[in-house]
Amino acid sequence: MIVIKSQRELDKMRKAGELVALAHQRLHELIAPGITTLELDKAAEEIIRKAGGIPSFKGVPCAYGGMDFPGSICASINSVVIHGIPDKTVLNEGDIISIDIGAILDGFHGDAARTFGVGTISDEAKALIMHTEEAFNQGMAKAVEGNRIRDISEAVQKYVEGQGYSVVRDFVGHGIGTEMHEEPQIPNYVTRERGVRITNGMTLAIEPMVNVGTWRVKVLDDKWTVVTLDGKLSAHHENTLAVMPNGPEILTRLY
Ligand code: MG
């Protein structure tokens, strides 16, 4: 079932979204050679809890039978696509790191991911990050009433593959609200499904995961960390947005 949000619920989602954006802004300031992903995790958790929120990811059960997720953020470096576990790993000059943050505030979730460079990064890495964000924008532009979910998928895939990259298939975007993952699923590539028709009041997390090489990924022994099969770079860009009569509105931003 797809939950259509009322104005009152959308206002709550704007607040949850802004908290996620605030945490992202802080981590962006902190990301530099020498900091550990665990330090980033602590900083994000502090911001979320100070505002009265709860980190959405902490304690999420593992789909592959591993431990519950221990972090408040996912910290995914270089060839790690998503779900990197914060630990004592130190960021190095030239790394890229995808940070995914979820927060629940007053009963509603916000969810957003960005990929940042650590110090000076290669032109290849810069281009990957830029095109991943643009892939998100291309998908978001299709999140308007009357379109279908497949229109979002198609726009993302077309853009990504047109730039010579590949898009991850094993993980998808999603509806979001009082649950972090609600219907509908939003693949970043075209499937046989047309997907449901989009209507105003839907809240969606669109999140292309873009690989330099193959789209194929594997899960490491910790049962969380998803890496590219060929060890090449991957980037992630995600926002929670609301489908509004005047077009899509990003909720995970600073108001
Ligand atoms: Mg998400």
XYZ file of N, CA and C and ligand atoms in Angstrom:
766
model
N 0.837 -1.203 0.000
C 0.000 0.000 0.000
C 0.871 1.252 0.000
N 0.516 2.197 -0.841
C 1.257 3.460 -0.893
C 0.530 4.485 -0.044
N 1.271 5.096 0.885
C 0.670 6.061 1.794
C 0.811 7.467 1.211
N -0.320 8.120 0.997
C -0.311 9.515 0.541
C -0.307 10.407 1.779
N 0.603 11.370 1.802
C 0.758 12.187 3.000
C -0.094 13.454 2.942
N -0.632 13.787 4.121
C -1.394 15.032 4.265
C -0.419 16.205 4.404
N -0.930 17.419 4.341
C -0.067 18.603 4.528
C 0.629 18.554 5.883
N -0.098 18.123 6.884
C 0.458 18.060 8.232
C 1.607 17.046 8.289
N 1.401 15.918 7.628
C 2.453 14.887 7.598
C 3.651 15.353 6.777
N 3.371 16.071 5.690
C 4.476 16.596 4.872
C 5.309 17.583 5.679
N 4.656 18.384 6.509
C 5.406 19.322 7.354
C 6.338 18.578 8.300
N 5.856 17.464 8.850
C 6.716 16.657 9.728
C 7.881 16.065 8.939
N 7.605 15.659 7.718
C 8.677 15.076 6.895
C 9.705 16.137 6.490
N 9.253 17.384 6.329
C 10.217 18.469 6.055
C 11.168 18.640 7.238
N 10.630 18.513 8.445
C 11.474 18.684 9.636
C 12.470 17.521 9.759
N 11.992 16.295 9.530
C 12.894 15.135 9.569
C 13.951 15.269 8.471
N 13.509 15.733 7.304
C 14.430 15.890 6.177
C 15.485 16.937 6.457
N 15.065 18.019 7.085
C 16.028 19.084 7.385
C 17.077 18.611 8.389
N 16.640 17.771 9.331
C 17.600 17.243 10.308
C 18.656 16.379 9.609
N 18.225 15.582 8.672
C 19.171 14.773 7.898
C 20.132 15.682 7.118
N 19.588 16.737 6.528
C 20.427 17.668 5.760
C 21.447 18.368 6.667
N 21.013 18.679 7.868
C 21.900 19.332 8.842
C 23.067 18.403 9.203
N 22.747 17.138 9.416
C 23.798 16.162 9.734
C 24.759 16.022 8.550
N 24.225 16.021 7.339
C 25.089 15.947 6.155
C 26.015 17.165 6.071
N 25.448 18.321 6.364
C 26.258 19.546 6.291
C 27.428 19.465 7.268
N 27.142 18.971 8.471
C 28.192 18.855 9.493
C 29.264 17.858 9.051
N 28.837 16.719 8.531
C 29.829 15.722 8.118
C 30.663 16.239 6.949
N 30.023 16.979 6.063
C 30.772 17.566 4.941
C 31.913 18.439 5.461
N 31.632 19.193 6.523
C 32.677 20.038 7.125
C 33.782 19.194 7.749
N 33.412 18.066 8.311
C 34.383 17.246 9.065
C 35.228 16.352 8.163
N 34.720 16.012 6.996
C 35.417 15.037 6.151
C 36.740 15.609 5.660
N 37.812 14.936 6.050
C 39.177 15.356 5.698
C 40.088 14.168 5.972
N 41.270 14.158 5.362
C 42.210 13.074 5.643
C 42.470 12.987 7.154
N 42.447 11.783 7.717
C 42.782 11.580 9.127
C 41.593 11.272 10.012
N 40.390 11.654 9.593
C 39.221 11.377 10.439
C 38.756 9.939 10.176
N 38.187 9.310 11.203
C 37.685 7.943 11.023
C 36.180 7.982 10.734
N 35.699 6.911 10.145
C 34.265 6.849 9.843
C 33.442 6.752 11.133
N 34.060 6.206 12.189
C 33.364 6.137 13.481
C 33.189 7.539 14.072
N 34.187 8.407 13.891
C 34.059 9.795 14.361
C 32.933 10.513 13.613
N 32.826 10.242 12.334
C 31.738 10.842 11.544
C 30.389 10.337 12.052
N 30.350 9.045 12.342
C 29.130 8.415 12.857
C 28.680 9.080 14.156
N 29.634 9.288 15.058
C 29.311 9.904 16.363
C 28.790 11.327 16.178
N 29.417 12.071 15.267
C 29.005 13.465 15.024
C 27.577 13.512 14.497
N 27.259 12.609 13.581
C 25.900 12.587 13.015
C 24.885 12.189 14.084
N 25.234 11.183 14.877
C 24.299 10.723 15.912
C 24.010 11.835 16.917
N 25.054 12.590 17.254
C 24.888 13.669 18.236
C 23.910 14.733 17.713
N 24.079 15.119 16.468
C 23.193 16.134 15.876
C 21.748 15.639 15.853
N 21.575 14.383 15.452
C 20.217 13.821 15.343
C 19.561 13.743 16.720
N 20.303 13.238 17.710
C 19.703 13.053 19.041
C 19.457 14.382 19.736
N 20.360 15.350 19.550
C 20.178 16.676 20.163
C 18.873 17.314 19.704
N 18.492 17.032 18.459
C 17.265 17.611 17.907
C 16.037 16.788 18.299
N 16.260 15.718 19.086
C 15.139 14.879 19.504
C 14.828 13.754 18.535
N 15.732 13.532 17.594
C 15.525 12.481 16.603
C 16.210 11.183 16.981
N 15.982 10.175 16.176
C 16.600 8.857 16.345
C 17.237 8.481 15.008
N 18.480 8.016 15.029
C 19.083 7.553 13.768
C 18.306 6.345 13.228
N 17.823 6.441 11.988
C 16.959 5.377 11.443
C 17.689 4.057 11.243
N 18.985 4.133 10.951
C 19.694 2.917 10.524
C 20.130 2.057 11.708
N 20.296 2.685 12.881
C 20.851 1.965 14.026
C 19.913 0.842 14.440
N 20.439 -0.379 14.485
C 19.645 -1.515 14.925
C 18.772 -2.146 13.856
N 18.925 -1.694 12.604
C 18.138 -2.321 11.529
C 18.597 -3.767 11.361
N 17.653 -4.719 11.332
C 18.030 -6.128 11.165
C 18.681 -6.353 9.797
N 19.603 -7.300 9.756
C 20.344 -7.584 8.530
C 19.543 -8.519 7.620
N 19.463 -8.152 6.354
C 18.717 -8.974 5.391
C 19.419 -10.300 5.108
N 20.713 -10.372 5.442
C 21.494 -11.577 5.112
C 21.894 -12.378 6.352
N 21.200 -12.105 7.473
C 21.432 -12.914 8.669
C 22.600 -12.480 9.539
N 23.145 -11.311 9.285
C 24.238 -10.797 10.122
C 23.708 -10.037 11.326
N 24.608 -9.282 11.970
C 24.214 -8.488 13.142
C 23.314 -7.328 12.713
N 22.566 -6.792 13.689
C 21.810 -5.565 13.434
C 22.799 -4.459 13.077
N 22.386 -3.483 12.266
C 23.326 -2.449 11.835
C 23.766 -1.625 13.044
N 25.086 -1.527 13.269
C 25.566 -0.872 14.499
C 25.694 0.649 14.398
N 25.666 1.197 13.191
C 25.972 2.616 13.024
C 24.742 3.499 12.919
N 24.980 4.796 13.059
C 23.929 5.787 12.790
C 23.955 6.217 11.339
N 25.107 6.054 10.699
C 25.248 6.372 9.277
C 25.823 5.150 8.563
N 25.710 5.139 7.248
C 26.489 4.210 6.438
C 27.645 5.013 5.849
N 28.840 4.478 5.945
C 30.048 5.162 5.473
C 30.750 4.232 4.493
N 30.660 4.562 3.206
C 31.065 3.629 2.155
C 32.180 4.255 1.316
N 33.382 3.726 1.478
C 34.577 4.336 0.882
C 34.929 3.660 -0.457
N 35.198 4.490 -1.472
C 35.725 4.060 -2.783
C 34.874 2.980 -3.457
N 35.316 1.713 -3.416
C 34.575 0.659 -4.107
C 33.413 0.119 -3.278
N 33.235 0.655 -2.067
C 32.053 0.271 -1.291
C 30.867 1.069 -1.830
N 29.806 0.343 -2.181
C 28.648 0.966 -2.818
C 27.738 1.575 -1.749
N 27.310 0.738 -0.811
C 26.414 1.160 0.280
C 26.672 0.297 1.510
N 26.076 0.722 2.630
C 26.020 -0.055 3.875
C 27.383 -0.286 4.523
N 28.367 0.567 4.230
C 29.645 0.479 4.936
C 29.435 0.758 6.423
N 30.018 -0.077 7.278
C 29.846 0.056 8.727
C 30.899 1.025 9.273
N 30.483 2.068 10.007
C 31.460 2.992 10.590
C 32.397 2.250 11.553
N 33.696 2.517 11.408
C 34.676 1.872 12.281
C 35.920 2.746 12.373
N 37.056 2.137 12.712
C 38.260 2.941 12.928
C 39.019 3.234 11.637
N 38.423 2.893 10.501
C 39.061 3.193 9.220
C 39.264 4.701 9.069
N 40.489 5.074 8.707
C 40.852 6.485 8.554
C 40.682 6.898 7.090
N 40.097 8.063 6.875
C 39.972 8.586 5.513
C 41.331 9.089 5.029
N 41.617 8.782 3.777
C 42.876 9.203 3.166
C 42.626 10.189 2.041
N 43.600 11.066 1.841
C 43.568 11.995 0.705
C 43.264 11.211 -0.573
N 42.315 11.710 -1.348
C 42.000 11.074 -2.627
C 40.883 10.062 -2.568
N 40.466 9.671 -1.350
C 39.315 8.753 -1.224
C 38.034 9.478 -1.611
N 37.023 8.704 -1.980
C 35.663 9.243 -1.981
C 34.862 8.437 -0.965
N 33.927 9.127 -0.325
C 33.121 8.447 0.695
C 31.651 8.795 0.507
N 30.841 7.746 0.413
C 29.391 7.919 0.338
C 28.837 7.819 1.750
N 28.145 8.869 2.151
C 27.540 8.915 3.482
C 26.029 8.848 3.308
N 25.413 7.890 3.960
C 23.962 7.747 3.944
C 23.472 8.004 5.364
N 22.505 8.904 5.502
C 21.993 9.240 6.831
C 20.469 9.144 6.822
N 19.940 8.493 7.851
C 18.498 8.449 8.048
C 18.175 8.906 9.456
N 17.094 9.668 9.599
C 16.670 10.092 10.938
C 15.159 10.032 11.017
N 14.692 9.652 12.204
C 13.256 9.675 12.452
C 12.987 10.770 13.478
N 12.057 11.652 13.134
C 11.727 12.787 14.002
C 10.210 12.904 14.035
N 9.664 12.910 15.242
C 8.220 13.049 15.409
C 7.457 12.024 14.553
N 8.037 10.824 14.467
C 7.338 9.719 13.799
C 7.586 9.568 12.309
N 8.367 10.486 11.718
C 8.596 10.420 10.266
C 10.088 10.382 9.930
N 10.376 9.667 8.839
C 11.765 9.480 8.436
C 12.204 10.462 7.362
N 13.481 10.817 7.429
C 14.187 11.448 6.315
C 15.363 10.561 5.968
N 15.757 10.536 4.698
C 16.801 9.609 4.243
C 17.519 10.273 3.070
N 18.839 10.427 3.198
C 19.584 11.066 2.106
C 21.024 10.570 2.105
N 21.607 10.514 0.923
C 23.009 10.099 0.767
C 23.726 11.062 -0.173
N 24.977 11.304 0.125
C 25.849 12.093 -0.748
C 27.213 11.448 -0.785
N 27.927 11.660 -1.889
C 29.314 11.203 -1.967
C 30.234 12.422 -1.946
N 31.225 12.371 -1.058
C 32.162 13.479 -0.887
C 33.569 13.026 -1.250
N 34.374 13.966 -1.715
C 35.789 13.711 -1.914
C 36.550 14.018 -0.631
N 37.629 13.279 -0.400
C 38.491 13.538 0.766
C 39.742 14.241 0.252
N 39.900 15.508 0.618
C 41.030 16.289 0.091
C 40.914 16.400 -1.413
N 42.030 16.294 -2.092
C 42.035 16.390 -3.559
C 41.763 15.010 -4.136
N 40.803 14.941 -5.051
C 40.457 13.641 -5.663
C 40.704 13.684 -7.164
N 40.745 12.506 -7.762
C 41.034 12.390 -9.202
C 39.893 12.976 -10.032
N 40.209 13.310 -11.265
C 39.170 13.792 -12.185
C 38.113 12.712 -12.402
N 38.556 11.455 -12.432
C 37.618 10.339 -12.604
C 36.600 10.313 -11.464
N 37.095 10.509 -10.241
C 36.221 10.485 -9.066
C 35.282 11.689 -9.067
N 35.821 12.858 -9.418
C 34.994 14.071 -9.470
C 33.845 13.911 -10.455
N 34.175 13.375 -11.627
C 33.158 13.207 -12.667
C 32.091 12.219 -12.197
N 32.510 11.143 -11.567
C 31.560 10.143 -11.069
C 30.574 10.771 -10.090
N 31.090 11.561 -9.165
C 30.231 12.200 -8.153
C 29.243 13.153 -8.821
N 29.753 13.956 -9.753
C 28.905 14.936 -10.438
C 27.786 14.241 -11.233
N 28.151 13.200 -11.963
C 27.155 12.529 -12.799
C 26.153 11.731 -11.951
N 26.567 11.266 -10.795
C 25.637 10.551 -9.914
C 24.578 11.509 -9.381
N 25.013 12.712 -9.014
C 24.046 13.720 -8.562
C 23.101 14.097 -9.707
N 23.654 14.237 -10.890
C 22.806 14.594 -12.042
C 21.816 13.466 -12.359
N 22.254 12.215 -12.175
C 21.338 11.083 -12.389
C 20.150 11.185 -11.435
N 20.439 11.553 -10.190
C 19.348 11.786 -9.234
C 18.407 12.868 -9.758
N 18.986 13.987 -10.227
C 18.163 15.104 -10.723
C 17.274 14.675 -11.883
N 17.854 13.860 -12.769
C 17.095 13.384 -13.927
C 15.917 12.518 -13.471
N 16.146 11.687 -12.474
C 15.079 10.843 -11.937
C 14.020 11.682 -11.238
N 14.482 12.621 -10.423
C 13.550 13.467 -9.668
C 12.615 14.227 -10.601
N 13.137 14.671 -11.730
C 12.334 15.473 -12.673
C 11.108 14.697 -13.167
N 11.185 13.381 -13.091
C 10.059 12.547 -13.541
C 9.068 12.236 -12.418
N 9.382 12.694 -11.207
C 8.511 12.401 -10.061
C 7.375 13.414 -10.017
N 6.507 13.325 -11.013
C 5.358 14.231 -11.090
C 4.088 13.417 -11.316
N 2.998 13.942 -10.812
C 1.711 13.251 -10.910
C 1.400 12.878 -12.357
N 0.950 11.637 -12.531
C 0.583 11.167 -13.869
C 1.653 10.274 -14.483
N 2.916 10.514 -14.131
C 3.981 9.608 -14.584
C 3.901 8.290 -13.838
N 4.717 7.344 -14.282
C 4.843 6.083 -13.554
C 6.247 5.976 -12.953
N 6.365 5.088 -11.962
C 7.663 4.880 -11.320
C 8.716 4.522 -12.371
N 8.301 3.788 -13.384
C 9.250 3.390 -14.426
C 9.869 4.595 -15.141
N 9.142 5.717 -15.203
C 9.693 6.919 -15.839
C 10.924 7.422 -15.067
N 10.862 7.295 -13.744
C 12.021 7.674 -12.914
C 13.180 6.730 -13.216
N 12.885 5.432 -13.189
C 13.911 4.408 -13.424
C 14.599 4.621 -14.764
N 13.777 4.868 -15.777
C 14.291 5.015 -17.135
C 15.198 6.240 -17.263
N 14.765 7.341 -16.641
C 15.553 8.576 -16.726
C 16.925 8.396 -16.073
N 16.930 7.714 -14.924
C 18.199 7.485 -14.218
C 19.110 6.599 -15.056
N 18.579 5.474 -15.515
C 19.397 4.509 -16.260
C 19.959 5.127 -17.544
N 19.093 5.843 -18.264
C 19.495 6.450 -19.530
C 20.659 7.419 -19.298
N 20.512 8.236 -18.288
C 21.554 9.235 -18.037
C 22.864 8.545 -17.643
N 22.775 7.621 -16.692
C 23.978 6.962 -16.172
C 24.710 6.217 -17.287
N 23.973 5.427 -18.037
C 24.613 4.623 -19.088
C 25.094 5.506 -20.235
N 24.400 6.616 -20.456
C 24.823 7.577 -21.475
C 26.167 8.221 -21.153
N 26.501 8.235 -19.865
C 27.798 8.785 -19.441
C 28.875 7.702 -19.393
N 28.503 6.459 -19.732
C 29.475 5.375 -19.745
C 29.629 4.660 -18.416
N 28.733 4.941 -17.479
C 28.755 4.255 -16.184
C 27.694 3.153 -16.167
N 27.639 2.438 -15.043
C 26.564 1.459 -14.868
C 25.826 1.759 -13.575
N 24.601 1.283 -13.505
C 23.774 1.566 -12.338
C 23.474 0.262 -11.584
N 23.606 0.314 -10.278
C 23.427 -0.867 -9.427
C 21.975 -1.334 -9.488
N 21.784 -2.640 -9.575
C 20.429 -3.194 -9.721
C 19.920 -3.895 -8.471
N 20.851 -4.324 -7.629
C 20.457 -5.141 -6.474
C 19.787 -4.335 -5.367
N 19.924 -3.008 -5.430
C 19.336 -2.158 -4.392
C 18.594 -1.018 -5.070
N 17.486 -0.608 -4.461
C 16.569 0.313 -5.140
C 16.116 1.426 -4.196
N 15.565 2.476 -4.773
C 14.928 3.515 -3.976
C 13.567 3.034 -3.480
N 12.872 3.905 -2.751
C 11.701 3.432 -2.008
C 10.800 4.572 -1.579
N 9.554 4.244 -1.332
C 8.681 5.163 -0.619
C 9.167 5.307 0.812
N 8.760 6.365 1.483
C 9.251 6.642 2.842
C 8.216 7.481 3.574
N 8.149 7.306 4.891
C 7.176 8.059 5.681
C 7.319 7.681 7.138
N 6.280 7.045 7.708
C 6.412 6.562 9.080
C 7.308 5.321 9.117
N 7.511 4.706 7.958
C 8.494 3.622 7.818
C 9.613 4.129 6.919
N 10.835 3.635 7.191
C 11.954 4.049 6.342
C 11.770 3.522 4.921
N 11.295 2.283 4.816
C 11.050 1.703 3.500
C 9.568 1.399 3.348
N 8.917 2.181 2.500
C 7.513 1.945 2.181
C 7.417 1.624 0.693
N 6.248 1.217 0.265
C 6.022 1.064 -1.166
C 5.914 2.456 -1.789
N 6.239 2.643 -3.039
C 6.705 1.629 -3.996
C 8.228 1.512 -3.984
N 8.721 0.396 -4.547
C 10.150 0.299 -4.840
C 10.445 1.156 -6.074
N 11.643 1.743 -6.086
C 12.031 2.599 -7.217
C 13.367 2.123 -7.772
N 13.339 1.171 -8.710
C 14.602 0.696 -9.295
C 15.268 1.821 -10.085
N 16.589 1.757 -10.189
C 17.337 2.743 -10.972
C 17.595 2.253 -12.393
N 16.845 1.236 -12.787
C 16.949 0.711 -14.151
C 15.555 0.201 -14.530
N 15.339 0.044 -15.819
C 14.020 -0.356 -16.302
C 13.833 -1.855 -16.104
N 12.732 -2.211 -15.452
C 12.386 -3.620 -15.265
C 11.136 -3.900 -16.097
N 10.623 -5.103 -15.972
C 9.406 -5.442 -16.714
C 8.187 -4.723 -16.139
N 8.325 -4.287 -14.881
C 7.202 -3.613 -14.222
C 7.069 -2.180 -14.739
N 5.828 -1.775 -15.017
C 5.628 -0.363 -15.361
C 5.687 0.485 -14.107
N 5.374 -0.149 -12.998
C 5.339 0.593 -11.748
C 4.022 1.340 -11.634
N 3.718 1.748 -10.422
C 2.443 2.424 -10.171
C 2.479 3.837 -10.737
N 1.305 4.417 -10.861
C 1.203 5.801 -11.286
C 1.532 6.708 -10.097
N 2.237 7.760 -10.391
C 2.672 8.696 -9.342
C 1.561 9.712 -9.094
N 1.306 9.977 -7.818
C 0.292 10.994 -7.481
C 0.849 11.984 -6.465
N 0.252 13.153 -6.416
C 0.662 14.164 -5.443
C 0.507 13.613 -4.027
N 1.429 13.985 -3.154
C 1.394 13.523 -1.777
C 2.217 12.267 -1.533
N 2.743 11.670 -2.597
C 3.688 10.549 -2.400
C 5.020 11.116 -1.932
N 5.678 10.381 -1.043
C 7.027 10.768 -0.619
C 7.971 9.623 -0.966
N 9.005 9.971 -1.716
C 9.880 8.974 -2.331
C 11.340 9.262 -2.019
N 12.107 8.204 -1.811
C 13.566 8.328 -1.725
C 14.137 7.767 -3.026
N 14.631 8.679 -3.867
C 15.255 8.280 -5.134
C 16.753 8.238 -4.884
N 17.407 7.123 -5.250
C 18.803 6.984 -4.840
C 19.664 6.184 -5.812
N 20.049 6.807 -6.943
C 20.961 6.082 -7.838
C 22.304 5.762 -7.175
N 22.743 4.513 -7.382
C 24.082 4.059 -6.996
C 24.804 3.781 -8.316
N 25.866 4.524 -8.570
C 26.482 4.528 -9.896
C 27.911 3.996 -9.821
N 28.206 3.037 -10.698
C 29.536 2.403 -10.707
C 30.330 2.807 -11.947
N 31.627 2.961 -11.767
C 32.521 3.246 -12.900
C 32.594 2.027 -13.824
N 32.641 0.822 -13.236
C 32.748 -0.409 -14.021
C 31.425 -1.154 -14.058
N 31.501 -2.430 -13.749
C 30.299 -3.277 -13.814
C 29.257 -2.868 -12.772
N 27.975 -3.129 -13.099
C 26.912 -2.860 -12.124
C 26.865 -3.938 -11.049
N 27.595 -5.024 -11.290
C 27.503 -6.149 -10.357
C 28.200 -5.835 -9.034
N 27.571 -6.300 -7.967
C 28.080 -6.036 -6.620
C 28.104 -7.332 -5.818
N 28.812 -7.312 -4.695
C 28.736 -8.448 -3.770
C 28.729 -7.935 -2.341
N 28.221 -8.773 -1.438
C 28.147 -8.425 -0.029
C 29.312 -9.103 0.694
N 30.046 -8.342 1.484
C 31.203 -8.901 2.206
C 30.755 -9.800 3.371
N 31.733 -10.437 4.008
C 31.448 -11.404 5.077
C 30.724 -10.803 6.280
N 30.841 -9.480 6.458
C 30.114 -8.853 7.582
C 28.606 -8.797 7.313
N 28.198 -9.235 6.108
C 26.794 -9.325 5.679
C 26.126 -7.957 5.483
N 26.900 -6.900 5.536
C 26.360 -5.556 5.295
C 27.040 -4.875 4.111
N 28.379 -4.809 4.182
C 29.136 -3.984 3.236
C 28.967 -4.482 1.803
N 28.410 -3.616 0.945
C 28.207 -3.957 -0.468
C 29.304 -3.278 -1.281
N 30.047 -4.081 -2.037
C 31.168 -3.542 -2.829
C 30.960 -3.865 -4.309
N 31.618 -3.077 -5.162
C 31.576 -3.385 -6.595
C 32.356 -4.674 -6.819
N 31.865 -5.494 -7.752
C 32.498 -6.791 -7.990
C 33.901 -6.603 -8.574
N 34.106 -5.534 -9.357
C 35.407 -5.317 -9.999
C 36.328 -4.403 -9.199
N 35.880 -3.957 -8.033
C 36.740 -3.120 -7.187
C 36.855 -1.673 -7.650
N 36.084 -1.297 -8.666
C 36.132 0.091 -9.142
C 35.221 0.979 -8.297
N 35.357 2.292 -8.507
C 34.654 3.270 -7.675
C 33.140 3.223 -7.852
N 32.448 3.633 -6.792
C 30.991 3.750 -6.813
C 30.583 5.006 -6.057
N 29.508 5.642 -6.504
C 28.974 6.824 -5.815
C 27.469 6.673 -5.627
N 26.926 7.464 -4.711
C 25.523 7.325 -4.296
C 24.968 8.725 -4.062
N 23.801 8.992 -4.600
C 23.151 10.274 -4.297
C 21.671 10.020 -4.057
N 21.190 10.484 -2.925
C 19.806 10.213 -2.531
C 19.200 11.412 -1.831
N 17.944 11.677 -2.135
C 17.151 12.608 -1.338
C 15.760 12.038 -1.143
N 15.141 12.438 -0.040
C 13.719 12.193 0.163
C 12.979 13.366 -0.466
N 11.978 13.070 -1.280
C 11.234 14.166 -1.908
C 9.734 13.906 -1.827
N 8.995 14.978 -1.973
C 7.533 14.896 -2.005
C 7.065 15.283 -3.401
N 6.085 14.531 -3.910
C 5.474 14.871 -5.192
C 4.397 15.919 -4.909
N 4.589 17.115 -5.443
C 3.700 18.245 -5.152
C 3.066 18.724 -6.462
N 1.935 19.435 -6.359
C 1.254 19.911 -7.573
C 2.161 20.772 -8.463
N 3.093 21.494 -7.849
C 3.996 22.335 -8.655
C 5.344 21.661 -8.904
N 5.402 20.340 -8.701
C 6.635 19.604 -9.010
C 7.246 18.980 -7.771
N 8.305 18.175 -7.970
C 8.924 17.508 -6.830
C 9.606 18.500 -5.886
N 9.463 18.242 -4.583
C 10.102 19.089 -3.564
C 11.060 18.232 -2.747
N 12.330 18.596 -2.747
C 13.306 17.868 -1.918
C 13.038 18.198 -0.454
N 12.883 17.146 0.359
C 12.611 17.355 1.789
C 13.890 17.310 2.612
N 14.902 16.608 2.115
C 16.173 16.484 2.848
C 17.093 17.644 2.463
N 16.678 18.819 2.868
C 17.474 20.027 2.589
C 17.298 20.996 3.760
N 18.145 22.014 3.775
C 18.042 23.047 4.816
C 17.007 24.058 4.363
N 16.025 24.307 5.210
C 14.958 25.261 4.848
C 15.326 26.679 5.258
Mg 17.201 5.077 1.079
